[in-house]
PDB file of C-alpha atoms in Angstrom:
ATOM      1  CA  MET A  26      11.009 -67.121  -3.323  1.00 67.00           C
ATOM      2  CA  ILE A  27      14.473 -67.043  -2.452  1.00 78.00           C
ATOM      3  CA  VAL A  28      15.813 -63.677  -4.048  1.00 86.00           C
ATOM      4  CA  ILE A  29      18.464 -63.336  -5.936  1.00 88.00           C
ATOM      5  CA  LYS A  30      22.044 -61.250  -6.328  1.00 91.00           C
ATOM      6  CA  ASP A  31      24.686 -63.202  -7.578  1.00 88.00           C
ATOM      7  CA  LEU A  32      24.982 -62.800 -11.378  1.00 87.00           C
ATOM      8  CA  ASN A  33      26.329 -66.083 -12.673  1.00 88.00           C
ATOM      9  CA  GLN A  34      22.987 -67.342 -10.562  1.00 90.00           C
ATOM     10  CA  LEU A  35      20.655 -65.162 -11.647  1.00 90.00           C
ATOM     11  CA  LEU A  36      22.165 -66.114 -15.772  1.00 91.00           C
ATOM     12  CA  MET A  37      21.570 -69.773 -14.945  1.00 89.00           C
ATOM     13  CA  ASN A  38      17.832 -69.152 -13.629  1.00 89.00           C
ATOM     14  CA  LEU A  39      16.909 -66.315 -16.095  1.00 92.00           C
ATOM     15  CA  LYS A  40      13.616 -68.256 -17.371  1.00 93.00           C
ATOM     16  CA  PRO A  41      12.685 -65.700 -19.788  1.00 96.00           C
ATOM     17  CA  VAL A  42       8.410 -65.521 -20.601  1.00 97.00           C
ATOM     18  CA  LEU A  43       7.221 -64.061 -23.479  1.00 97.00           C
ATOM     19  CA  VAL A  44       3.415 -61.990 -22.242  1.00 97.00           C
ATOM     20  CA  ALA A  45       1.257 -62.836 -25.135  1.00 96.00           C
ATOM     21  CA  ASP A  46      -0.375 -59.230 -25.609  1.00 97.00           C
ATOM     22  CA  GLU A  47       1.715 -56.012 -27.188  1.00 98.00           C
ATOM     23  CA  PHE A  48       2.335 -52.828 -25.409  1.00 98.00           C
ATOM     24  CA  VAL A  49       3.010 -49.414 -25.955  1.00 98.00           C
ATOM     25  CA  PHE A  50       5.090 -46.029 -24.390  1.00 97.00           C
ATOM     26  CA  CYS A  51       3.258 -42.896 -24.329  1.00 95.00           C
ATOM     27  CA  THR A  52       3.208 -40.148 -22.304  1.00 91.00           C
ATOM     28  CA  LEU A  53       0.060 -37.528 -21.182  1.00 87.00           C
ATOM     29  CA  LYS A  54       1.522 -34.093 -20.004  1.00 82.00           C
ATOM     30  CA  GLU A  55      -1.292 -33.738 -17.420  1.00 71.00           C
ATOM     31  CA  PHE A  56      -0.335 -35.307 -14.160  1.00 66.00           C
ATOM     32  CA  ASP A  57      -2.928 -34.434 -11.694  1.00 61.00           C
ATOM     33  CA  ASN A  58      -5.934 -35.345 -12.989  1.00 68.00           C
ATOM     34  CA  ILE A  59      -4.933 -39.079 -15.019  1.00 74.00           C
ATOM     35  CA  ASN A  60      -7.877 -41.653 -13.811  1.00 78.00           C
ATOM     36  CA  LEU A  61      -5.004 -44.659 -14.436  1.00 81.00           C
ATOM     37  CA  VAL A  62      -7.659 -47.195 -13.484  1.00 83.00           C
ATOM     38  CA  LYS A  63      -9.154 -45.975 -17.441  1.00 85.00           C
ATOM     39  CA  TYR A  64      -5.342 -46.945 -18.920  1.00 89.00           C
ATOM     40  CA  GLN A  65      -4.764 -49.717 -16.436  1.00 92.00           C
ATOM     41  CA  PRO A  66      -1.042 -48.924 -17.598  1.00 94.00           C
ATOM     42  CA  ILE A  67       1.369 -51.923 -16.747  1.00 95.00           C
ATOM     43  CA  ALA A  68       4.141 -49.676 -15.781  1.00 94.00           C
ATOM     44  CA  THR A  69       4.461 -45.605 -15.678  1.00 92.00           C
ATOM     45  CA  PHE A  70       7.094 -43.239 -14.581  1.00 91.00           C
ATOM     46  CA  ARG A  71       7.106 -39.923 -13.889  1.00 88.00           C
ATOM     47  CA  GLU A  72       9.240 -36.774 -15.830  1.00 89.00           C
ATOM     48  CA  MET A  73       9.554 -33.145 -15.775  1.00 88.00           C
ATOM     49  CA  GLU A  74       8.166 -33.372 -19.256  1.00 88.00           C
ATOM     50  CA  GLY A  75       5.287 -35.566 -18.830  1.00 87.00           C
ATOM     51  CA  ILE A  76       4.176 -39.316 -16.757  1.00 90.00           C
ATOM     52  CA  THR A  77       5.014 -41.949 -19.804  1.00 93.00           C
ATOM     53  CA  LEU A  78       2.630 -45.002 -19.701  1.00 94.00           C
ATOM     54  CA  VAL A  79       3.322 -48.407 -20.623  1.00 97.00           C
ATOM     55  CA  LEU A  80       0.018 -49.619 -22.018  1.00 96.00           C
ATOM     56  CA  LYS A  81      -1.452 -52.302 -23.800  1.00 97.00           C
ATOM     57  CA  LYS A  82      -1.381 -51.246 -27.167  1.00 98.00           C
ATOM     58  CA  GLU A  83      -5.264 -51.968 -27.692  1.00 97.00           C
ATOM     59  CA  THR A  84      -5.838 -49.749 -24.953  1.00 95.00           C
ATOM     60  CA  ALA A  85      -3.493 -46.654 -26.549  1.00 95.00           C
ATOM     61  CA  VAL A  86      -5.560 -47.431 -29.368  1.00 96.00           C
ATOM     62  CA  GLN A  87      -9.452 -47.023 -27.959  1.00 94.00           C
ATOM     63  CA  GLN A  88      -8.275 -44.208 -25.884  1.00 91.00           C
ATOM     64  CA  SER A  89      -6.765 -42.513 -28.704  1.00 92.00           C
ATOM     65  CA  ILE A  90      -3.304 -42.008 -27.267  1.00 91.00           C
ATOM     66  CA  ALA A  91      -0.453 -41.355 -29.626  1.00 93.00           C
ATOM     67  CA  PHE A  92       2.768 -43.839 -29.595  1.00 96.00           C
ATOM     68  CA  ASP A  93       5.424 -44.517 -31.935  1.00 96.00           C
ATOM     69  CA  SER A  94       6.404 -48.175 -31.628  1.00 96.00           C
ATOM     70  CA  VAL A  95       5.103 -51.346 -30.721  1.00 98.00           C
ATOM     71  CA  TYR A  96       6.910 -53.522 -27.972  1.00 98.00           C
ATOM     72  CA  LYS A  97       6.186 -57.493 -26.847  1.00 98.00           C
ATOM     73  CA  MET A  98       7.102 -58.244 -23.043  1.00 98.00           C
ATOM     74  CA  ILE A  99       9.929 -60.665 -22.009  1.00 98.00           C
ATOM     75  CA  THR A 100       9.534 -61.238 -17.915  1.00 97.00           C
ATOM     76  CA  LEU A 101      12.675 -62.977 -16.537  1.00 96.00           C
ATOM     77  CA  GLN A 102      11.187 -65.047 -13.889  1.00 94.00           C
ATOM     78  CA  VAL A 103      14.176 -65.506 -11.911  1.00 92.00           C
ATOM     79  CA  HIS A 104      13.594 -63.299  -8.635  1.00 91.00           C
ATOM     80  CA  SER A 105      16.513 -60.731  -8.903  1.00 90.00           C
ATOM     81  CA  SER A 106      17.771 -58.136  -6.233  1.00 88.00           C
ATOM     82  CA  LEU A 107      17.033 -54.809  -7.115  1.00 88.00           C
ATOM     83  CA  ASP A 108      20.954 -54.968  -5.548  1.00 89.00           C
ATOM     84  CA  ALA A 109      22.154 -57.393  -7.814  1.00 89.00           C
ATOM     85  CA  VAL A 110      25.121 -56.811 -10.280  1.00 92.00           C
ATOM     86  CA  GLY A 111      25.295 -56.734 -13.431  1.00 91.00           C
ATOM     87  CA  LEU A 112      22.040 -58.306 -14.843  1.00 92.00           C
ATOM     88  CA  THR A 113      20.610 -55.672 -17.190  1.00 93.00           C
ATOM     89  CA  ALA A 114      24.390 -55.380 -18.762  1.00 93.00           C
ATOM     90  CA  VAL A 115      24.719 -58.423 -19.182  1.00 94.00           C
ATOM     91  CA  VAL A 116      21.553 -58.805 -21.363  1.00 95.00           C
ATOM     92  CA  SER A 117      21.431 -55.553 -22.922  1.00 95.00           C
ATOM     93  CA  ARG A 118      24.683 -56.260 -24.236  1.00 95.00           C
ATOM     94  CA  LYS A 119      23.643 -60.410 -25.750  1.00 95.00           C
ATOM     95  CA  LEU A 120      20.312 -58.672 -27.117  1.00 97.00           C
ATOM     96  CA  ALA A 121      23.025 -55.719 -28.588  1.00 97.00           C
ATOM     97  CA  ASP A 122      25.143 -58.281 -30.196  1.00 97.00           C
ATOM     98  CA  ASN A 123      21.933 -59.426 -32.229  1.00 97.00           C
ATOM     99  CA  GLY A 124      20.412 -55.761 -33.197  1.00 97.00           C
ATOM    100  CA  ILE A 125      17.947 -55.868 -30.378  1.00 98.00           C
ATOM    101  CA  SER A 126      16.904 -52.325 -28.661  1.00 96.00           C
ATOM    102  CA  ALA A 127      16.104 -53.641 -24.865  1.00 95.00           C
ATOM    103  CA  ASN A 128      13.650 -51.358 -22.904  1.00 96.00           C
ATOM    104  CA  MET A 129      14.541 -53.200 -19.322  1.00 95.00           C
ATOM    105  CA  PHE A 130      12.032 -51.973 -16.259  1.00 94.00           C
ATOM    106  CA  ALA A 131      12.927 -53.587 -12.887  1.00 92.00           C
ATOM    107  CA  GLY A 132      10.339 -54.701 -10.796  1.00 91.00           C
ATOM    108  CA  TYR A 133      10.216 -55.680  -6.836  1.00 91.00           C
ATOM    109  CA  TYR A 134      10.004 -59.174  -8.241  1.00 91.00           C
ATOM    110  CA  HIS A 135      11.405 -59.147 -11.583  1.00 93.00           C
ATOM    111  CA  ASP A 136      12.936 -57.351 -14.614  1.00 95.00           C
ATOM    112  CA  HIS A 137      11.063 -56.836 -17.578  1.00 97.00           C
ATOM    113  CA  ILE A 138      12.606 -56.471 -21.554  1.00 97.00           C
ATOM    114  CA  PHE A 139      10.147 -54.372 -23.431  1.00 98.00           C
ATOM    115  CA  ILE A 140      11.731 -55.802 -26.963  1.00 98.00           C
ATOM    116  CA  GLN A 141      10.271 -54.517 -30.665  1.00 97.00           C
ATOM    117  CA  SER A 142       7.604 -56.752 -31.444  1.00 97.00           C
ATOM    118  CA  ALA A 143       8.819 -58.282 -34.533  1.00 97.00           C
ATOM    119  CA  LYS A 144      12.007 -59.258 -32.800  1.00 98.00           C
ATOM    120  CA  ALA A 145      10.935 -60.729 -29.484  1.00 98.00           C
ATOM    121  CA  GLU A 146      10.548 -64.308 -30.652  1.00 97.00           C
ATOM    122  CA  GLU A 147      14.363 -64.173 -31.378  1.00 98.00           C
ATOM    123  CA  ALA A 148      14.908 -62.733 -28.598  1.00 97.00           C
ATOM    124  CA  LEU A 149      13.389 -65.052 -26.264  1.00 97.00           C
ATOM    125  CA  LEU A 150      16.144 -67.863 -28.078  1.00 96.00           C
ATOM    126  CA  LEU A 151      18.735 -65.711 -27.011  1.00 96.00           C
ATOM    127  CA  LEU A 152      17.840 -64.987 -23.285  1.00 96.00           C
ATOM    128  CA  ALA A 153      17.201 -69.144 -23.228  1.00 94.00           C
ATOM    129  CA  GLU A 154      20.616 -69.443 -24.965  1.00 92.00           C
ATOM    130  CA  LEU A 155      22.424 -66.442 -22.575  1.00 91.00           C
ATOM    131  CA  ALA A 156      21.121 -68.959 -19.485  1.00 87.00           C
ATOM    132  CA  THR A 157      21.938 -71.959 -21.297  1.00 86.00           C
ATOM    133  CA  GLU A 158      25.507 -70.945 -21.776  1.00 83.00           C
ATOM    134  CA  SER A 159      26.088 -69.686 -17.866  1.00 79.00           C
ATOM    135  CA  ALA A 160      24.654 -73.403 -16.778  1.00 68.00           C
ATOM    136  CA  LEU A 161      27.794 -74.575 -18.876  1.00 65.00           C
ATOM    137  CA  VAL A 162      29.794 -72.203 -17.190  1.00 60.00           C
ATOM    138  CA  GLN A 163      29.494 -73.043 -14.161  1.00 59.00           C
ATOM    139  CA  VAL A 164      29.434 -76.778 -14.764  1.00 50.00           C
ATOM    140  CA  GLY A 165      32.994 -76.350 -16.623  1.00 52.00           C
ATOM    141  CA  GLU A 166      34.681 -74.436 -13.788  1.00 54.00           C
TER     142      GLU A 166
END
């Protein structure tokens, strides 16, 4: 898999995919004895106030863990470099201009965007549009 750093190449090759599951962000205060196998988080982040877990909604409900909002995840299938500049800004701007909140998460291979469930389909279309626009600009140069 080729790692891409160039912003134009990243945008042309976004290939956004909507993941079927719904996810929630929640927090637990105790770090030391958290059984991550029990919660099966897709992401974690340790903060001073506690550990943030991104879980499937059904897991949070089963484990009686409080959460505020429900999200869908869009994965950008392009293999973006962690050193690439501008991808998060362009993607979040496109979504923000259309009234959609974007919670970005960079994995080693791909970028993932957590979107409010009700707006996920619209966000997917906007990201596909962004990739098409970028390809047209590239061709026009």
